[in-house]
Amino acid sequence: MQKPPLLSRRDLLKVGSGMGFGCLLPAGMTSASTLQTQAHVVILGGGASGIAMASRLTRRLRGGKITLVEPRETHHYQPGWTMVASGVWNAGKTMRPNADFMPRGVNWVRENAVSVDADNKRIGLASGSTIEYDFLIVATGIQLNYGLIDGMSPELIGQHGIGSVYASIEGASRTNQTIESWLASGQGKGIFTAAPTPVKCAGAPLKMTFTTLSRLEESSRRERFAVEYMAPGTDLFSQPWVDEFVKQRFDEQGVKRRHHYRLSAIDPQAKQAEFAFVGPESEFTSHHELREAEFKRDNLQTVITDYDFIHVVPPMSAHDFIKNSALVAQDGPFRGEWLDVDIHTMQHNRYPDVFGIGDVIGAPINKTAASVKAQAPVVEENLLSVMQGNLPSARHTGYTSCPMITGIGKAMLVEFGYADDFAFMPSFPFIDPKDESWVTWVMKDRMLQPAYYAVLEGQA
């Protein structure tokens, strides 16, 4: 295949403009018409998806009430955590007050939700009070289940050679410090893991591996470091071409791949990790199956290995109060773990007055900020349709995007959706999704954060 020409400055500016204001907006989703209503819309969660929906609905609804339930005062730009953990950004760059994005007129409830009674349309709060709703948008994000790894907790990140980009911005900073300490030691074994469940930013474990490899290679002592990648399944990434690319690149860079192994336990003091073998016939799709496996642990083949550095990716799920509610999926691959929605309309499959958006939904892909950008206008239009007694007609294509960092200073823009075995859905004709480039790195480093904030403000 002939390579596309190098991007001009004008093309680079087009990328920045597109990523910030309207790139990938589904056709027909830019209507500014408003709806008069007396309904109470409750949004659970004030991350990217929750605030984006609040911003959109405050412009579309007249009358009624919008309540957003979110205890955090600080908004975290989580796509930047890999940059912090890789030593490229400082932590402060990823944080802004939530108040900067909260739309005027929204009733902001600064509490944790602890229950959902979908049959009676009621939310329970940590204080013991309740909120009743007419329509509900579940945007609660994801729960990190470090406790399913015996001996592991988020407090260990930054100690005993343990890193994890997912736990918090403090954890990302400590992960960078731990990698630096490992590099300074001049030798040793690093293990990078993946989870046996869907995870937010599925490319993050790979990005952490690639950026660490860059740092090892720059040290001029690469041969003194052993690097292993432990994957619970056959694939390393959901998009087929990228999966094969990553496998080949790991092989070229001397990364030992071990498939069908999940991290089951860790001994921080001894710097040892236990991995359980889960063959192709027994790959886990839910935490229920993980817990059932723990009772049969003596029957599992396990491997205990020493490490000098280990990057831990915990199993993930919807939050417990969602899993304990009637809103959780009752069957299929997402049963008991994820919000039960139609992956195209974003409407709940059993409760038509409920919609889901973001990481909490049960879907084969879609746990990225780019997915939120594509989902938000669909939820907006379909919610307004349902409020008027109509069926939802807007459809989400499954679009998601991952700036796949393949080394410090280079990346690929991987965009794909549900159709045709997660085929590429490129937005820019002058960017080949199969090419590593400095341009895509610049997008990740400098352009995606303003685009993200535009999504929160309902401008993209």
CSV table of C-alpha atoms in Angstrom, one decimal:
chain,number,residue,atom,x,y,z
A,1,MET,CA,0.0,0.0,0.0
A,2,GLN,CA,1.3,3.4,-1.0
A,3,LYS,CA,2.1,5.6,2.0
A,4,PRO,CA,0.1,8.9,2.3
A,5,PRO,CA,2.2,12.1,2.0
A,6,LEU,CA,3.5,13.7,5.1
A,7,LEU,CA,1.0,16.1,6.7
A,8,SER,CA,1.3,19.8,6.0
A,9,ARG,CA,0.8,22.4,8.7
A,10,ARG,CA,-2.6,23.0,7.2
A,11,ASP,CA,-3.6,19.4,7.5
A,12,LEU,CA,-2.4,19.4,11.1
A,13,LEU,CA,-4.6,22.4,11.9
A,14,LYS,CA,-7.5,20.5,10.2
A,15,VAL,CA,-7.0,17.7,12.6
A,16,GLY,CA,-7.0,20.0,15.6
A,17,SER,CA,-10.2,21.7,14.5
A,18,GLY,CA,-12.0,18.5,13.7
A,19,MET,CA,-11.1,16.8,17.0
A,20,GLY,CA,-12.3,19.8,18.9
A,21,PHE,CA,-15.5,20.8,17.3
A,22,GLY,CA,-17.7,18.2,15.6
A,23,CYS,CA,-15.5,15.5,14.2
A,24,LEU,CA,-17.5,12.2,14.1
A,25,LEU,CA,-20.8,13.8,15.1
A,26,PRO,CA,-23.5,11.5,13.6
A,27,ALA,CA,-25.5,13.1,10.8
A,28,GLY,CA,-28.6,14.9,12.0
A,29,MET,CA,-27.4,15.3,15.5
A,30,THR,CA,-26.9,19.1,15.5
A,31,SER,CA,-30.5,20.2,16.0
A,32,ALA,CA,-31.0,23.1,18.4
A,33,SER,CA,-34.7,22.7,18.8
A,34,THR,CA,-35.9,22.7,22.4
A,35,LEU,CA,-38.6,20.7,24.3
A,36,GLN,CA,-40.9,22.1,26.9
A,37,THR,CA,-41.2,19.6,29.7
A,38,GLN,CA,-42.0,19.2,33.4
A,39,ALA,CA,-39.9,16.1,33.7
A,40,HIS,CA,-37.1,15.5,36.2
A,41,VAL,CA,-34.1,14.1,34.6
A,42,VAL,CA,-31.4,12.6,36.9
A,43,ILE,CA,-27.9,12.0,35.7
A,44,LEU,CA,-25.8,9.6,37.8
A,45,GLY,CA,-22.1,10.4,37.5
A,46,GLY,CA,-20.2,13.6,36.8
A,47,GLY,CA,-17.4,12.2,34.7
A,48,ALA,CA,-17.0,13.0,31.0
A,49,SER,CA,-20.3,11.3,30.0
A,50,GLY,CA,-22.4,12.8,32.8
A,51,ILE,CA,-21.3,16.4,32.4
A,52,ALA,CA,-21.5,16.1,28.6
A,53,MET,CA,-25.2,15.0,28.9
A,54,ALA,CA,-25.9,17.8,31.5
A,55,SER,CA,-24.5,20.4,29.1
A,56,ARG,CA,-26.5,19.1,26.2
A,57,LEU,CA,-29.8,18.8,28.0
A,58,THR,CA,-29.7,22.2,29.6
A,59,ARG,CA,-29.7,23.6,26.1
A,60,ARG,CA,-32.5,21.3,24.8
A,61,LEU,CA,-35.0,21.2,27.7
A,62,ARG,CA,-37.2,24.1,28.8
A,63,GLY,CA,-38.8,23.7,32.2
A,64,GLY,CA,-38.4,20.6,34.2
A,65,LYS,CA,-35.4,19.8,36.3
A,66,ILE,CA,-31.9,18.3,35.7
A,67,THR,CA,-30.1,16.8,38.7
A,68,LEU,CA,-26.6,15.5,38.5
A,69,VAL,CA,-25.3,13.2,41.3
A,70,GLU,CA,-21.5,13.4,41.7
A,71,PRO,CA,-19.5,13.8,44.9
A,72,ARG,CA,-16.1,14.8,43.4
A,73,GLU,CA,-15.1,18.4,43.2
A,74,THR,CA,-12.2,17.7,40.9
A,75,HIS,CA,-12.5,16.6,37.3
A,76,HIS,CA,-9.8,14.3,36.0
A,77,TYR,CA,-8.7,14.1,32.4
A,78,GLN,CA,-8.1,10.3,32.6
A,79,PRO,CA,-6.8,10.0,29.0
A,80,GLY,CA,-3.8,11.9,30.2
A,81,TRP,CA,-2.9,9.4,32.9
A,82,THR,CA,-0.9,7.2,30.6
A,83,MET,CA,1.2,10.3,29.7
A,84,VAL,CA,1.8,11.0,33.4
A,85,ALA,CA,2.7,7.3,34.1
A,86,SER,CA,5.1,7.4,31.1
A,87,GLY,CA,6.9,10.5,32.5
A,88,VAL,CA,5.7,12.8,29.7
A,89,TRP,CA,3.2,15.0,31.6
A,90,ASN,CA,3.0,16.3,35.1
A,91,ALA,CA,0.0,15.3,37.1
A,92,GLY,CA,-1.4,18.9,37.4
A,93,LYS,CA,-2.1,19.0,33.7
A,94,THR,CA,-4.9,16.5,34.1
A,95,MET,CA,-7.0,18.2,36.8
A,96,ARG,CA,-9.6,21.0,36.8
A,97,PRO,CA,-12.5,21.9,39.1
A,98,ASN,CA,-15.7,20.2,38.2
A,99,ALA,CA,-17.4,23.5,38.7
A,100,ASP,CA,-15.6,24.8,35.6
A,101,PHE,CA,-17.8,22.5,33.5
A,102,MET,CA,-21.1,22.2,35.5
A,103,PRO,CA,-23.8,23.9,33.4
A,104,ARG,CA,-25.8,26.7,35.0
A,105,GLY,CA,-29.2,25.6,36.3
A,106,VAL,CA,-28.2,22.0,37.0
A,107,ASN,CA,-28.9,20.8,40.5
A,108,TRP,CA,-25.6,19.3,41.5
A,109,VAL,CA,-25.9,16.8,44.4
A,110,ARG,CA,-22.5,16.3,45.9
A,111,GLU,CA,-23.1,12.8,47.2
A,112,ASN,CA,-22.5,9.2,46.2
A,113,ALA,CA,-25.4,7.2,44.9
A,114,VAL,CA,-25.7,3.9,46.7
A,115,SER,CA,-28.8,2.3,45.2
A,116,VAL,CA,-31.2,2.4,42.2
A,117,ASP,CA,-34.8,1.3,42.6
A,118,ALA,CA,-35.8,1.2,38.9
A,119,ASP,CA,-39.3,0.0,39.5
A,120,ASN,CA,-40.1,3.0,41.7
A,121,LYS,CA,-37.8,5.4,39.9
A,122,ARG,CA,-35.9,6.3,43.0
A,123,ILE,CA,-32.1,6.8,43.7
A,124,GLY,CA,-30.7,6.2,47.2
A,125,LEU,CA,-27.9,8.5,48.4
A,126,ALA,CA,-25.1,7.8,50.9
A,127,SER,CA,-26.8,10.3,53.4
A,128,GLY,CA,-29.9,8.2,53.5
A,129,SER,CA,-32.0,10.6,51.4
A,130,THR,CA,-33.6,9.7,48.1
A,131,ILE,CA,-34.2,11.3,44.7
A,132,GLU,CA,-37.1,10.5,42.5
A,133,TYR,CA,-36.8,10.7,38.7
A,134,ASP,CA,-38.9,10.6,35.6
A,135,PHE,CA,-35.9,9.8,33.4
A,136,LEU,CA,-32.5,8.5,34.4
A,137,ILE,CA,-29.2,8.6,32.6
A,138,VAL,CA,-26.6,6.2,34.1
A,139,ALA,CA,-23.1,7.6,33.6
A,140,THR,CA,-21.4,6.1,36.6
A,141,GLY,CA,-18.2,5.0,34.9
A,142,ILE,CA,-16.3,1.9,36.0
A,143,GLN,CA,-15.4,0.1,39.2
A,144,LEU,CA,-11.8,-1.1,39.6
A,145,ASN,CA,-11.8,-4.5,41.4
A,146,TYR,CA,-8.2,-4.7,42.6
A,147,GLY,CA,-9.5,-7.0,45.4
A,148,LEU,CA,-10.1,-9.8,43.0
A,149,ILE,CA,-6.3,-10.1,42.8
A,150,ASP,CA,-5.3,-11.8,46.1
A,151,GLY,CA,-2.9,-9.5,48.0
A,152,MET,CA,-3.4,-6.5,45.8
A,153,SER,CA,-4.8,-3.1,46.8
A,154,PRO,CA,-4.5,0.4,45.2
A,155,GLU,CA,-2.4,1.5,48.2
A,156,LEU,CA,0.4,-0.7,47.1
A,157,ILE,CA,0.9,1.2,43.8
A,158,GLY,CA,4.4,2.8,44.0
A,159,GLN,CA,5.7,0.2,46.4
A,160,HIS,CA,7.5,-3.1,46.0
A,161,GLY,CA,7.9,-2.5,42.2
A,162,ILE,CA,4.1,-2.3,41.6
A,163,GLY,CA,2.6,0.2,39.1
A,164,SER,CA,-0.9,0.7,37.8
A,165,VAL,CA,-2.1,3.5,35.6
A,166,TYR,CA,-5.8,3.0,36.4
A,167,ALA,CA,-6.2,3.7,40.1
A,168,SER,CA,-5.8,7.5,40.3
A,169,ILE,CA,-3.7,10.4,39.2
A,170,GLU,CA,-1.6,9.8,42.3
A,171,GLY,CA,-1.2,6.2,41.3
A,172,ALA,CA,-0.2,7.2,37.8
A,173,SER,CA,2.5,9.5,39.2
A,174,ARG,CA,3.8,6.7,41.5
A,175,THR,CA,3.8,4.3,38.6
A,176,ASN,CA,6.2,6.6,36.7
A,177,GLN,CA,8.4,6.9,39.8
A,178,THR,CA,8.4,3.1,40.1
A,179,ILE,CA,9.4,2.7,36.4
A,180,GLU,CA,12.2,5.2,36.9
A,181,SER,CA,13.5,3.3,39.9
A,182,TRP,CA,13.5,0.1,37.9
A,183,LEU,CA,15.4,1.7,35.1
A,184,ALA,CA,17.9,3.2,37.5
A,185,SER,CA,18.6,-0.3,38.9
A,186,GLY,CA,20.1,-1.2,35.5
A,187,GLN,CA,18.5,-4.6,35.1
A,188,GLY,CA,15.6,-6.8,36.0
A,189,LYS,CA,12.3,-8.3,34.9
A,190,GLY,CA,9.2,-6.3,34.1
A,191,ILE,CA,5.8,-7.9,33.8
A,192,PHE,CA,2.8,-6.1,32.1
A,193,THR,CA,-0.6,-7.6,32.6
A,194,ALA,CA,-4.1,-7.3,31.1
A,195,ALA,CA,-7.5,-8.0,32.8
A,196,PRO,CA,-9.9,-10.8,31.9
A,197,THR,CA,-12.8,-8.4,31.8
A,198,PRO,CA,-13.6,-5.3,29.6
A,199,VAL,CA,-11.5,-2.3,30.8
A,200,LYS,CA,-11.6,1.4,30.2
A,201,CYS,CA,-9.1,2.5,27.6
A,202,ALA,CA,-8.3,-1.0,26.4
A,203,GLY,CA,-5.1,0.3,24.8
A,204,ALA,CA,-3.7,1.6,28.1
A,205,PRO,CA,-1.9,-1.6,29.1
A,206,LEU,CA,-0.3,-1.8,25.7
A,207,LYS,CA,0.6,1.9,25.8
A,208,MET,CA,2.3,1.5,29.1
A,209,THR,CA,4.3,-1.4,27.7
A,210,PHE,CA,5.4,0.5,24.6
A,211,THR,CA,6.4,3.7,26.4
A,212,THR,CA,8.4,1.7,29.0
A,213,LEU,CA,10.1,-0.1,26.1
A,214,SER,CA,11.1,3.3,24.7
A,215,ARG,CA,12.6,4.3,28.0
A,216,LEU,CA,14.5,1.0,28.2
A,217,GLU,CA,15.8,1.4,24.7
A,218,GLU,CA,17.0,4.9,25.4
A,219,SER,CA,18.9,3.7,28.4
A,220,SER,CA,21.3,1.8,26.1
A,221,ARG,CA,20.9,-1.2,28.5
A,222,ARG,CA,17.9,-2.9,26.9
A,223,GLU,CA,19.5,-6.3,26.9
A,224,ARG,CA,19.7,-6.3,30.7
A,225,PHE,CA,16.0,-6.0,31.1
A,226,ALA,CA,13.5,-8.8,30.5
A,227,VAL,CA,9.9,-7.8,29.6
A,228,GLU,CA,6.9,-10.1,29.6
A,229,TYR,CA,3.3,-9.4,28.6
A,230,MET,CA,0.7,-11.7,30.3
A,231,ALA,CA,-2.6,-11.8,28.5
A,232,PRO,CA,-5.7,-13.6,29.7
A,233,GLY,CA,-6.8,-14.5,26.2
A,234,THR,CA,-5.6,-14.9,22.6
A,235,ASP,CA,-6.1,-11.3,21.6
A,236,LEU,CA,-4.2,-8.2,22.8
A,237,PHE,CA,-6.6,-5.7,21.3
A,238,SER,CA,-10.1,-5.9,19.9
A,239,GLN,CA,-9.4,-4.4,16.5
A,240,PRO,CA,-8.0,-7.4,14.4
A,241,TRP,CA,-5.3,-5.5,12.4
A,242,VAL,CA,-4.0,-3.7,15.5
A,243,ASP,CA,-4.0,-6.9,17.5
A,244,GLU,CA,-1.7,-8.5,14.9
A,245,PHE,CA,0.5,-5.4,14.7
A,246,VAL,CA,1.0,-5.3,18.5
A,247,LYS,CA,1.9,-9.0,18.6
A,248,GLN,CA,4.4,-8.6,15.8
A,249,ARG,CA,5.9,-5.5,17.4
A,250,PHE,CA,6.2,-7.1,20.8
A,251,ASP,CA,8.1,-10.0,19.2
A,252,GLU,CA,10.4,-7.6,17.4
A,253,GLN,CA,11.1,-5.7,20.6
A,254,GLY,CA,11.9,-8.8,22.6
A,255,VAL,CA,8.7,-8.9,24.6
A,256,LYS,CA,7.8,-12.4,25.7
A,257,ARG,CA,4.1,-12.9,25.2
A,258,ARG,CA,2.2,-15.4,27.3
A,259,HIS,CA,-1.4,-16.0,26.5
A,260,HIS,CA,-4.3,-17.3,28.6
A,261,TYR,CA,-2.8,-16.2,31.9
A,262,ARG,CA,-4.5,-13.8,34.3
A,263,LEU,CA,-3.0,-12.2,37.4
A,264,SER,CA,-4.6,-14.1,40.4
A,265,ALA,CA,-2.4,-13.1,43.3
A,266,ILE,CA,0.6,-10.9,44.3
A,267,ASP,CA,3.1,-11.1,47.1
A,268,PRO,CA,4.5,-7.6,47.4
A,269,GLN,CA,7.1,-8.3,50.0
A,270,ALA,CA,8.6,-11.2,48.0
A,271,LYS,CA,8.0,-9.4,44.7
A,272,GLN,CA,6.3,-12.4,43.3
A,273,ALA,CA,3.1,-12.7,41.1
A,274,GLU,CA,0.9,-15.7,40.6
A,275,PHE,CA,-0.9,-16.2,37.3
A,276,ALA,CA,-3.7,-18.7,36.7
A,277,PHE,CA,-3.8,-20.4,33.4
A,278,VAL,CA,-7.2,-20.0,31.8
A,279,GLY,CA,-7.3,-21.8,28.5
A,280,PRO,CA,-9.3,-20.8,25.4
A,281,GLU,CA,-12.2,-22.9,26.5
A,282,SER,CA,-12.5,-21.2,29.9
A,283,GLU,CA,-11.9,-17.5,29.3
A,284,PHE,CA,-13.8,-15.5,31.8
A,285,THR,CA,-16.4,-13.0,30.8
A,286,SER,CA,-17.7,-11.9,34.1
A,287,HIS,CA,-16.6,-11.5,37.7
A,288,HIS,CA,-19.2,-14.1,38.8
A,289,GLU,CA,-17.1,-16.6,36.8
A,290,LEU,CA,-13.9,-15.2,38.3
A,291,ARG,CA,-15.3,-15.7,41.8
A,292,GLU,CA,-16.5,-19.2,41.0
A,293,ALA,CA,-13.0,-20.0,39.8
A,294,GLU,CA,-11.5,-18.9,43.1
A,295,PHE,CA,-13.3,-21.7,44.8
A,296,LYS,CA,-11.7,-24.1,42.4
A,297,ARG,CA,-8.3,-22.5,42.7
A,298,ASP,CA,-6.6,-25.8,43.6
A,299,ASN,CA,-7.6,-27.2,40.3
A,300,LEU,CA,-6.2,-24.3,38.3
A,301,GLN,CA,-2.7,-24.5,36.8
A,302,THR,CA,-0.8,-21.5,38.3
A,303,VAL,CA,2.6,-20.0,37.6
A,304,ILE,CA,4.5,-18.0,40.3
A,305,THR,CA,7.2,-15.7,38.9
A,306,ASP,CA,9.5,-13.1,40.4
A,307,TYR,CA,9.4,-9.5,39.1
A,308,ASP,CA,11.3,-6.3,39.6
A,309,PHE,CA,8.4,-4.2,38.1
A,310,ILE,CA,4.8,-5.2,37.5
A,311,HIS,CA,2.1,-3.2,35.9
A,312,VAL,CA,-1.2,-4.3,37.3
A,313,VAL,CA,-4.5,-4.0,35.4
A,314,PRO,CA,-7.4,-4.9,37.7
A,315,PRO,CA,-10.7,-6.6,36.6
A,316,MET,CA,-13.4,-4.0,36.1
A,317,SER,CA,-17.1,-3.8,36.2
A,318,ALA,CA,-20.0,-1.5,36.8
A,319,HIS,CA,-20.3,-0.2,40.4
A,320,ASP,CA,-21.7,-2.5,42.9
A,321,PHE,CA,-24.9,-0.5,43.4
A,322,ILE,CA,-25.6,-0.8,39.7
A,323,LYS,CA,-24.8,-4.6,39.7
A,324,ASN,CA,-27.2,-5.0,42.7
A,325,SER,CA,-30.0,-3.2,40.9
A,326,ALA,CA,-32.6,-4.4,38.3
A,327,LEU,CA,-30.7,-2.3,35.7
A,328,VAL,CA,-27.8,-4.8,35.4
A,329,ALA,CA,-27.7,-7.2,32.5
A,330,GLN,CA,-29.6,-10.4,33.3
A,331,ASP,CA,-28.1,-12.7,30.6
A,332,GLY,CA,-25.6,-12.8,27.9
A,333,PRO,CA,-21.9,-11.9,28.1
A,334,PHE,CA,-22.5,-8.8,30.3
A,335,ARG,CA,-24.8,-10.5,32.9
A,336,GLY,CA,-24.4,-9.4,36.4
A,337,GLU,CA,-21.6,-6.9,35.6
A,338,TRP,CA,-22.7,-4.2,33.3
A,339,LEU,CA,-25.7,-1.9,32.5
A,340,ASP,CA,-28.2,-3.6,30.2
A,341,VAL,CA,-28.7,-1.2,27.2
A,342,ASP,CA,-29.3,-1.5,23.5
A,343,ILE,CA,-25.9,-0.8,22.2
A,344,HIS,CA,-27.2,1.2,19.3
A,345,THR,CA,-30.0,3.4,20.9
A,346,MET,CA,-28.4,3.5,24.4
A,347,GLN,CA,-31.8,2.9,25.9
A,348,HIS,CA,-32.1,0.3,28.7
A,349,ASN,CA,-33.4,-3.0,27.3
A,350,ARG,CA,-36.1,-3.3,30.1
A,351,TYR,CA,-36.7,0.2,31.5
A,352,PRO,CA,-37.5,2.6,28.6
A,353,ASP,CA,-37.1,5.6,30.9
A,354,VAL,CA,-33.4,4.8,31.5
A,355,PHE,CA,-30.4,5.4,29.3
A,356,GLY,CA,-26.8,4.6,29.7
A,357,ILE,CA,-23.6,6.2,28.4
A,358,GLY,CA,-19.9,5.7,28.8
A,359,ASP,CA,-17.9,3.0,30.5
A,360,VAL,CA,-20.8,1.5,32.5
A,361,ILE,CA,-22.7,0.0,29.6
A,362,GLY,CA,-22.5,-3.6,28.5
A,363,ALA,CA,-21.0,-3.4,25.0
A,364,PRO,CA,-18.2,-5.3,23.1
A,365,ILE,CA,-16.1,-2.1,22.8
A,366,ASN,CA,-16.8,1.6,23.7
A,367,LYS,CA,-15.0,2.4,27.0
A,368,THR,CA,-13.2,5.5,25.8
A,369,ALA,CA,-13.7,9.3,25.9
A,370,ALA,CA,-14.1,9.2,22.1
A,371,SER,CA,-17.0,6.7,22.6
A,372,VAL,CA,-18.7,9.3,24.9
A,373,LYS,CA,-18.4,11.9,22.2
A,374,ALA,CA,-20.2,9.6,19.7
A,375,GLN,CA,-22.8,8.4,22.2
A,376,ALA,CA,-23.8,11.7,23.7
A,377,PRO,CA,-25.8,13.1,20.7
A,378,VAL,CA,-27.5,9.7,20.4
A,379,VAL,CA,-28.6,9.7,24.0
A,380,GLU,CA,-29.7,13.3,23.7
A,381,GLU,CA,-31.9,12.7,20.7
A,382,ASN,CA,-33.3,9.4,21.8
A,383,LEU,CA,-34.1,10.7,25.3
A,384,LEU,CA,-36.0,13.7,23.8
A,385,SER,CA,-37.9,11.3,21.5
A,386,VAL,CA,-38.9,9.1,24.4
A,387,MET,CA,-40.0,12.1,26.4
A,388,GLN,CA,-42.4,13.0,23.6
A,389,GLY,CA,-43.8,9.5,23.5
A,390,ASN,CA,-41.8,8.4,20.4
A,391,LEU,CA,-39.5,5.5,19.8
A,392,PRO,CA,-35.7,6.2,19.8
A,393,SER,CA,-34.4,6.5,16.2
A,394,ALA,CA,-30.8,7.8,16.6
A,395,ARG,CA,-28.2,5.0,16.4
A,396,HIS,CA,-24.7,4.6,17.8
A,397,THR,CA,-22.3,2.9,15.4
A,398,GLY,CA,-20.0,1.7,18.2
A,399,TYR,CA,-17.5,4.3,17.2
A,400,THR,CA,-14.5,4.4,19.5
A,401,SER,CA,-11.0,5.7,19.1
A,402,CYS,CA,-7.6,4.9,20.6
A,403,PRO,CA,-4.4,7.0,19.9
A,404,MET,CA,-2.3,3.8,20.2
A,405,ILE,CA,1.0,5.0,21.5
A,406,THR,CA,3.7,2.7,20.1
A,407,GLY,CA,6.6,4.6,21.6
A,408,ILE,CA,7.4,8.0,23.1
A,409,GLY,CA,7.0,10.3,20.1
A,410,LYS,CA,4.9,8.1,17.8
A,411,ALA,CA,1.4,6.7,17.7
A,412,MET,CA,-1.4,5.4,15.4
A,413,LEU,CA,-4.9,6.8,15.3
A,414,VAL,CA,-7.1,3.7,15.7
A,415,GLU,CA,-10.8,4.4,15.0
A,416,PHE,CA,-13.3,1.6,14.6
A,417,GLY,CA,-16.9,0.5,15.4
A,418,TYR,CA,-19.2,-2.4,15.7
A,419,ALA,CA,-19.5,-3.2,12.0
A,420,ASP,CA,-17.5,-5.7,9.9
A,421,ASP,CA,-15.5,-7.3,12.8
A,422,PHE,CA,-14.5,-3.9,14.2
A,423,ALA,CA,-13.3,-2.5,10.9
A,424,PHE,CA,-11.5,0.8,10.8
A,425,MET,CA,-13.6,4.0,10.7
A,426,PRO,CA,-11.0,6.7,9.9
A,427,SER,CA,-12.1,10.3,10.2
A,428,PHE,CA,-9.2,12.0,8.3
A,429,PRO,CA,-8.4,10.9,4.8
A,430,PHE,CA,-4.8,12.1,5.2
A,431,ILE,CA,-4.1,9.8,8.3
A,432,ASP,CA,-3.6,6.1,7.6
A,433,PRO,CA,-4.7,4.2,10.7
A,434,LYS,CA,-2.0,1.7,10.0
A,435,ASP,CA,0.8,4.2,10.1
A,436,GLU,CA,2.8,5.2,13.2
A,437,SER,CA,3.4,9.0,13.1
A,438,TRP,CA,4.6,11.9,15.0
A,439,VAL,CA,1.4,13.7,14.0
A,440,THR,CA,-0.8,11.3,15.9
A,441,TRP,CA,1.5,11.6,18.9
A,442,VAL,CA,1.0,15.4,18.7
A,443,MET,CA,-2.7,14.9,18.6
A,444,LYS,CA,-2.5,12.8,21.8
A,445,ASP,CA,-0.1,15.2,23.5
A,446,ARG,CA,-1.6,18.5,22.6
A,447,MET,CA,-5.0,18.4,20.8
A,448,LEU,CA,-7.2,15.7,22.4
A,449,GLN,CA,-7.5,17.4,25.7
A,450,PRO,CA,-9.1,20.6,24.3
A,451,ALA,CA,-11.4,18.3,22.3
A,452,TYR,CA,-12.3,16.4,25.4
A,453,TYR,CA,-13.2,19.6,27.3
A,454,ALA,CA,-15.4,20.6,24.3
A,455,VAL,CA,-17.3,17.4,24.7
A,456,LEU,CA,-17.9,18.2,28.3
A,457,GLU,CA,-19.3,21.6,27.3
A,458,GLY,CA,-21.6,20.0,24.8
A,459,GLN,CA,-19.8,21.7,21.9
A,460,ALA,CA,-18.6,18.4,20.2
